[in-house]
Tab-separated table of C-alpha atoms in Angstrom:
chain	number	residue	atom	x	y	z
A	1	GLN	CA	10.948	-15.897	-3.748
A	2	ILE	CA	10.265	-12.207	-3.541
A	3	THR	CA	11.502	-10.358	-0.621
A	4	LEU	CA	12.083	-6.774	0.460
A	5	LYS	CA	13.640	-5.274	3.387
A	6	GLU	CA	13.488	-1.524	4.371
A	7	SER	CA	16.689	0.020	6.370
A	8	GLY	CA	17.448	3.369	7.467
A	9	PRO	CA	17.541	5.529	10.773
A	10	THR	CA	14.858	4.864	13.430
A	11	LEU	CA	15.059	8.569	14.833
A	12	VAL	CA	15.415	11.785	12.817
A	13	LYS	CA	15.234	15.318	13.946
A	14	PRO	CA	12.854	17.882	12.872
A	15	THR	CA	14.003	19.595	9.561
A	16	GLN	CA	16.564	16.756	8.884
A	17	THR	CA	16.389	14.546	5.578
A	18	LEU	CA	15.511	11.062	5.912
A	19	THR	CA	17.088	8.599	3.747
A	20	LEU	CA	15.571	4.958	3.427
A	21	THR	CA	17.020	2.125	1.571
A	22	CYS	CA	14.897	-0.793	0.176
A	23	THR	CA	16.973	-3.997	-0.612
A	24	PHE	CA	15.089	-6.567	-2.393
A	25	SER	CA	15.625	-10.080	-3.926
A	26	GLY	CA	13.699	-12.460	-6.240
A	27	PHE	CA	13.339	-9.842	-9.034
A	28	SER	CA	15.108	-7.334	-11.185
A	29	LEU	CA	14.174	-3.735	-11.345
A	30	SER	CA	15.701	-4.110	-15.146
A	31	THR	CA	12.611	-6.307	-16.038
A	32	SER	CA	9.964	-4.553	-18.145
A	33	GLY	CA	6.943	-3.715	-15.943
A	34	VAL	CA	8.396	-4.309	-12.765
A	35	GLY	CA	8.239	-1.277	-10.014
A	36	VAL	CA	9.122	-0.451	-6.510
A	37	GLY	CA	6.821	1.612	-4.283
A	38	TRP	CA	7.061	3.110	-0.766
A	39	ILE	CA	4.051	3.353	1.529
A	40	ARG	CA	3.866	4.749	5.108
A	41	GLN	CA	1.564	4.339	7.912
A	42	PRO	CA	1.479	6.604	11.098
A	43	PRO	CA	0.752	4.876	14.275
A	44	GLY	CA	-2.978	3.706	14.550
A	45	LYS	CA	-3.739	5.500	11.071
A	46	ALA	CA	-4.034	4.631	7.410
A	47	LEU	CA	-1.932	3.789	4.711
A	48	GLU	CA	-0.509	6.536	2.864
A	49	TRP	CA	1.273	6.105	-0.718
A	50	LEU	CA	4.463	8.154	-1.208
A	51	ALA	CA	6.401	7.046	-4.345
A	52	LEU	CA	6.895	4.537	-7.137
A	53	ILE	CA	9.704	3.860	-9.367
A	54	TYR	CA	9.531	1.743	-12.446
A	55	TRP	CA	12.276	-0.398	-14.464
A	56	ASN	CA	12.205	2.226	-17.119
A	57	ASP	CA	13.159	4.908	-14.308
A	58	ASP	CA	9.649	6.432	-14.678
A	59	LYS	CA	8.967	8.144	-11.153
A	60	ARG	CA	5.552	8.894	-9.702
A	61	TYR	CA	5.101	10.843	-6.418
A	62	SER	CA	2.169	11.719	-4.054
A	63	PRO	CA	1.091	15.085	-5.199
A	64	SER	CA	0.991	16.128	-1.458
A	65	LEU	CA	4.389	15.354	-0.868
A	66	LYS	CA	6.153	15.611	-4.128
A	67	SER	CA	8.298	18.780	-3.266
A	68	ARG	CA	9.945	16.817	-0.466
A	69	LEU	CA	10.303	13.423	-1.938
A	70	THR	CA	13.035	11.726	-4.392
A	71	ILE	CA	12.938	7.984	-5.504
A	72	THR	CA	16.007	6.309	-7.181
A	73	LYS	CA	17.139	3.065	-8.066
A	74	ASP	CA	20.248	1.034	-8.215
A	75	THR	CA	19.531	-1.878	-10.315
A	76	SER	CA	23.008	-3.539	-9.851
A	77	LYS	CA	22.571	-3.555	-5.885
A	78	ASN	CA	18.692	-4.463	-6.159
A	79	GLN	CA	18.121	-1.241	-4.082
A	80	VAL	CA	15.536	1.599	-4.241
A	81	VAL	CA	16.210	4.630	-2.177
A	82	LEU	CA	13.641	7.272	-0.785
A	83	THR	CA	14.459	10.558	0.433
A	84	MET	CA	12.174	12.922	2.369
A	85	THR	CA	13.439	16.485	3.360
A	86	ASN	CA	12.562	18.660	5.835
A	87	MET	CA	11.062	16.061	8.309
A	88	ASP	CA	8.481	16.868	10.993
A	89	PRO	CA	7.073	15.018	13.669
A	90	VAL	CA	3.844	14.377	11.678
A	91	ASP	CA	6.028	12.340	9.417
A	92	THR	CA	6.632	9.669	12.277
A	93	ALA	CA	5.315	6.474	10.513
A	94	THR	CA	6.200	2.899	9.680
A	95	TYR	CA	7.460	3.165	6.123
A	96	TYR	CA	7.163	0.261	3.951
A	97	CYS	CA	8.712	-0.523	0.267
A	98	ALA	CA	6.635	-2.956	-1.812
A	99	HIS	CA	6.951	-4.814	-5.160
A	100	SER	CA	4.441	-3.716	-8.081
A	101	VAL	CA	3.717	-4.509	-11.671
A	102	VAL	CA	2.529	-1.732	-13.823
A	103	VAL	CA	-0.121	-3.632	-15.543
A	104	VAL	CA	-2.289	-3.810	-12.433
A	105	THR	CA	-0.417	-1.283	-10.041
A	106	ASP	CA	-0.849	-3.310	-6.870
A	107	PHE	CA	1.483	-4.168	-4.401
A	108	ASP	CA	1.860	-7.944	-4.187
A	109	TYR	CA	4.949	-8.225	-2.087
A	110	TRP	CA	5.817	-5.807	1.009
A	111	GLY	CA	8.795	-5.429	3.216
A	112	GLN	CA	8.283	-5.765	6.935
A	113	GLY	CA	8.397	-1.973	7.414
A	114	THR	CA	10.534	0.272	9.442
A	115	LEU	CA	9.348	2.680	12.192
A	116	VAL	CA	10.998	6.102	11.789
A	117	THR	CA	10.333	8.466	14.648
A	118	VAL	CA	10.729	12.319	14.127
A	119	SER	CA	11.698	14.127	17.318
A	120	SER	CA	14.108	16.470	18.684
B	1	ASP	CA	-6.445	13.942	-6.997
B	2	ILE	CA	-8.841	10.849	-6.497
B	3	GLN	CA	-10.289	10.579	-3.225
B	4	MET	CA	-11.456	7.009	-1.737
B	5	THR	CA	-13.884	6.718	1.183
B	6	GLN	CA	-14.788	3.520	2.830
B	7	SER	CA	-17.797	2.514	4.924
B	8	PRO	CA	-18.178	1.528	7.365
B	9	SER	CA	-15.283	2.569	9.402
B	10	SER	CA	-15.552	-0.521	11.748
B	11	LEU	CA	-17.695	-3.543	12.265
B	12	SER	CA	-18.376	-6.199	14.601
B	13	ALA	CA	-19.561	-9.738	13.204
B	14	SER	CA	-20.051	-13.121	14.489
B	15	VAL	CA	-18.314	-16.076	13.020
B	16	GLY	CA	-19.704	-17.357	9.984
B	17	ASP	CA	-21.364	-14.090	9.023
B	18	ARG	CA	-21.173	-12.281	5.777
B	19	VAL	CA	-19.371	-9.143	5.829
B	20	THR	CA	-19.491	-6.499	3.193
B	21	ILE	CA	-17.421	-3.328	2.930
B	22	THR	CA	-17.730	-0.572	0.441
B	23	CYS	CA	-15.454	1.711	-1.087
B	24	GLN	CA	-16.130	4.939	-3.224
B	25	ALA	CA	-13.848	6.636	-5.511
B	26	SER	CA	-14.343	10.349	-6.199
B	27	GLN	CA	-14.221	9.753	-9.887
B	28	ASP	CA	-14.521	7.093	-12.370
B	29	ILE	CA	-11.478	4.678	-12.001
B	30	SER	CA	-12.709	1.915	-14.049
B	31	ASN	CA	-11.933	-1.470	-12.130
B	32	TYR	CA	-8.362	-0.146	-10.935
B	33	LEU	CA	-9.135	-1.070	-7.445
B	34	ASN	CA	-7.280	-3.338	-5.168
B	35	TRP	CA	-7.972	-4.707	-1.716
B	36	TYR	CA	-5.526	-5.219	1.132
B	37	GLN	CA	-5.739	-7.057	4.527
B	38	GLN	CA	-3.584	-5.745	7.418
B	39	LYS	CA	-3.219	-7.568	10.766
B	40	PRO	CA	-1.747	-5.743	13.671
B	41	GLY	CA	2.010	-5.185	13.480
B	42	LYS	CA	2.100	-6.729	10.018
B	43	ALA	CA	2.617	-5.509	6.498
B	44	PRO	CA	-0.595	-5.340	4.451
B	45	LYS	CA	-1.470	-8.347	2.277
B	46	LEU	CA	-2.857	-8.102	-1.139
B	47	LEU	CA	-6.248	-9.982	-1.477
B	48	ILE	CA	-7.982	-8.628	-4.681
B	49	TYR	CA	-6.600	-6.798	-7.486
B	50	ASP	CA	-8.513	-5.233	-10.378
B	51	ALA	CA	-11.611	-4.929	-8.327
B	52	SER	CA	-12.621	-8.721	-8.657
B	53	ASN	CA	-9.607	-10.894	-9.181
B	54	LEU	CA	-8.450	-13.152	-6.193
B	55	GLU	CA	-4.748	-13.151	-5.477
B	56	THR	CA	-3.151	-16.332	-5.615
B	57	GLY	CA	-3.360	-18.317	-2.449
B	58	VAL	CA	-6.046	-16.306	-0.844
B	59	PRO	CA	-9.130	-18.004	0.390
B	60	SER	CA	-12.313	-18.154	-1.934
B	61	ARG	CA	-14.436	-16.565	0.926
B	62	PHE	CA	-13.083	-13.154	-0.130
B	63	SER	CA	-14.397	-11.608	-3.202
B	64	GLY	CA	-14.677	-8.147	-4.762
B	65	SER	CA	-16.925	-6.490	-7.290
B	66	GLY	CA	-17.607	-3.175	-8.707
B	67	SER	CA	-16.470	-0.675	-11.300
B	68	GLY	CA	-16.489	3.038	-12.089
B	69	THR	CA	-17.011	4.772	-8.630
B	70	ASP	CA	-18.364	2.067	-6.455
B	71	PHE	CA	-16.837	-1.242	-5.182
B	72	THR	CA	-17.567	-3.649	-2.648
B	73	PHE	CA	-15.603	-6.322	-0.590
B	74	THR	CA	-17.045	-9.179	0.706
B	75	ILE	CA	-16.116	-11.891	3.329
B	76	SER	CA	-18.691	-14.713	2.491
B	77	SER	CA	-18.369	-16.360	6.096
B	78	LEU	CA	-16.328	-14.558	8.632
B	79	GLN	CA	-13.302	-16.585	10.289
B	80	PRO	CA	-11.573	-15.672	13.477
B	81	GLU	CA	-8.273	-15.052	11.470
B	82	ASP	CA	-9.989	-12.765	9.218
B	83	ILE	CA	-9.792	-10.045	12.264
B	84	ALA	CA	-7.878	-7.291	10.534
B	85	THR	CA	-8.193	-3.724	8.923
B	86	TYR	CA	-9.174	-3.787	5.144
B	87	TYR	CA	-8.106	-1.193	2.578
B	88	CYS	CA	-9.110	-0.466	-0.630
B	89	GLN	CA	-6.309	1.251	-3.104
B	90	GLN	CA	-7.000	2.960	-6.262
B	91	TYR	CA	-4.468	3.644	-9.260
B	92	ASP	CA	-5.251	6.124	-11.957
B	93	ASN	CA	-2.530	7.271	-14.392
B	94	LEU	CA	-0.060	5.727	-12.045
B	95	LEU	CA	-1.187	7.810	-8.928
B	96	ILE	CA	-2.312	5.633	-6.178
B	97	THR	CA	-4.509	6.356	-3.075
B	98	PHE	CA	-5.533	4.099	-0.271
B	99	GLY	CA	-8.875	4.321	1.565
B	100	PRO	CA	-9.239	4.925	5.137
B	101	GLY	CA	-9.724	1.516	6.082
B	102	THR	CA	-12.214	-0.706	7.801
B	103	LYS	CA	-11.599	-2.517	11.004
B	104	VAL	CA	-13.294	-5.738	11.318
B	105	ASP	CA	-13.781	-7.557	14.950
B	106	ILE	CA	-15.374	-10.609	16.001
B	107	LYS	CA	-18.560	-9.947	18.007
């Protein structure tokens, strides 16, 4: 059974760096073809893809946010970490991590999401 | 970047109605198109992958079609539990874009 769970601060101040951790079980990020992605959703708005990391350490980023994002993995801990620099109130959103497979690049298992508010 | 549009942005239909949502890509994406259902306060759920393949466990009243730039998502007989927002998602060269969503309500 595949599960994912996001963790991190619920409140960050403008200009700070956000660090979110996705802890998963039921699969390994050392298995060929497997990936974990991050997607966010501002309150009342649409989903926005942020980043994706694959078993082979291939990393992809949203072009509009690439300069602010870093995605890394710790295979031994079954974790993926996303950092986003220079946070702004417009970055207030629910942040989700999700499991993916490179062949279809869909997100078939999702975490419950974590709401991050950016405010001074 | 590939942009995705969806129409309509919202719709109201009666139980048992056939509901159709369209998604258009700004350039040819072959069949690299997925559909998700999101209920309020919940994470999205994958329904259709590769434009027309039903995810395991998803009711057969949901279907998808299309290729290239134009795609369609259909609920053959709307049920009360289908009240949700539906999103398309494309992947091209491992860059991903979601559509703006279509909110489906019961009339």
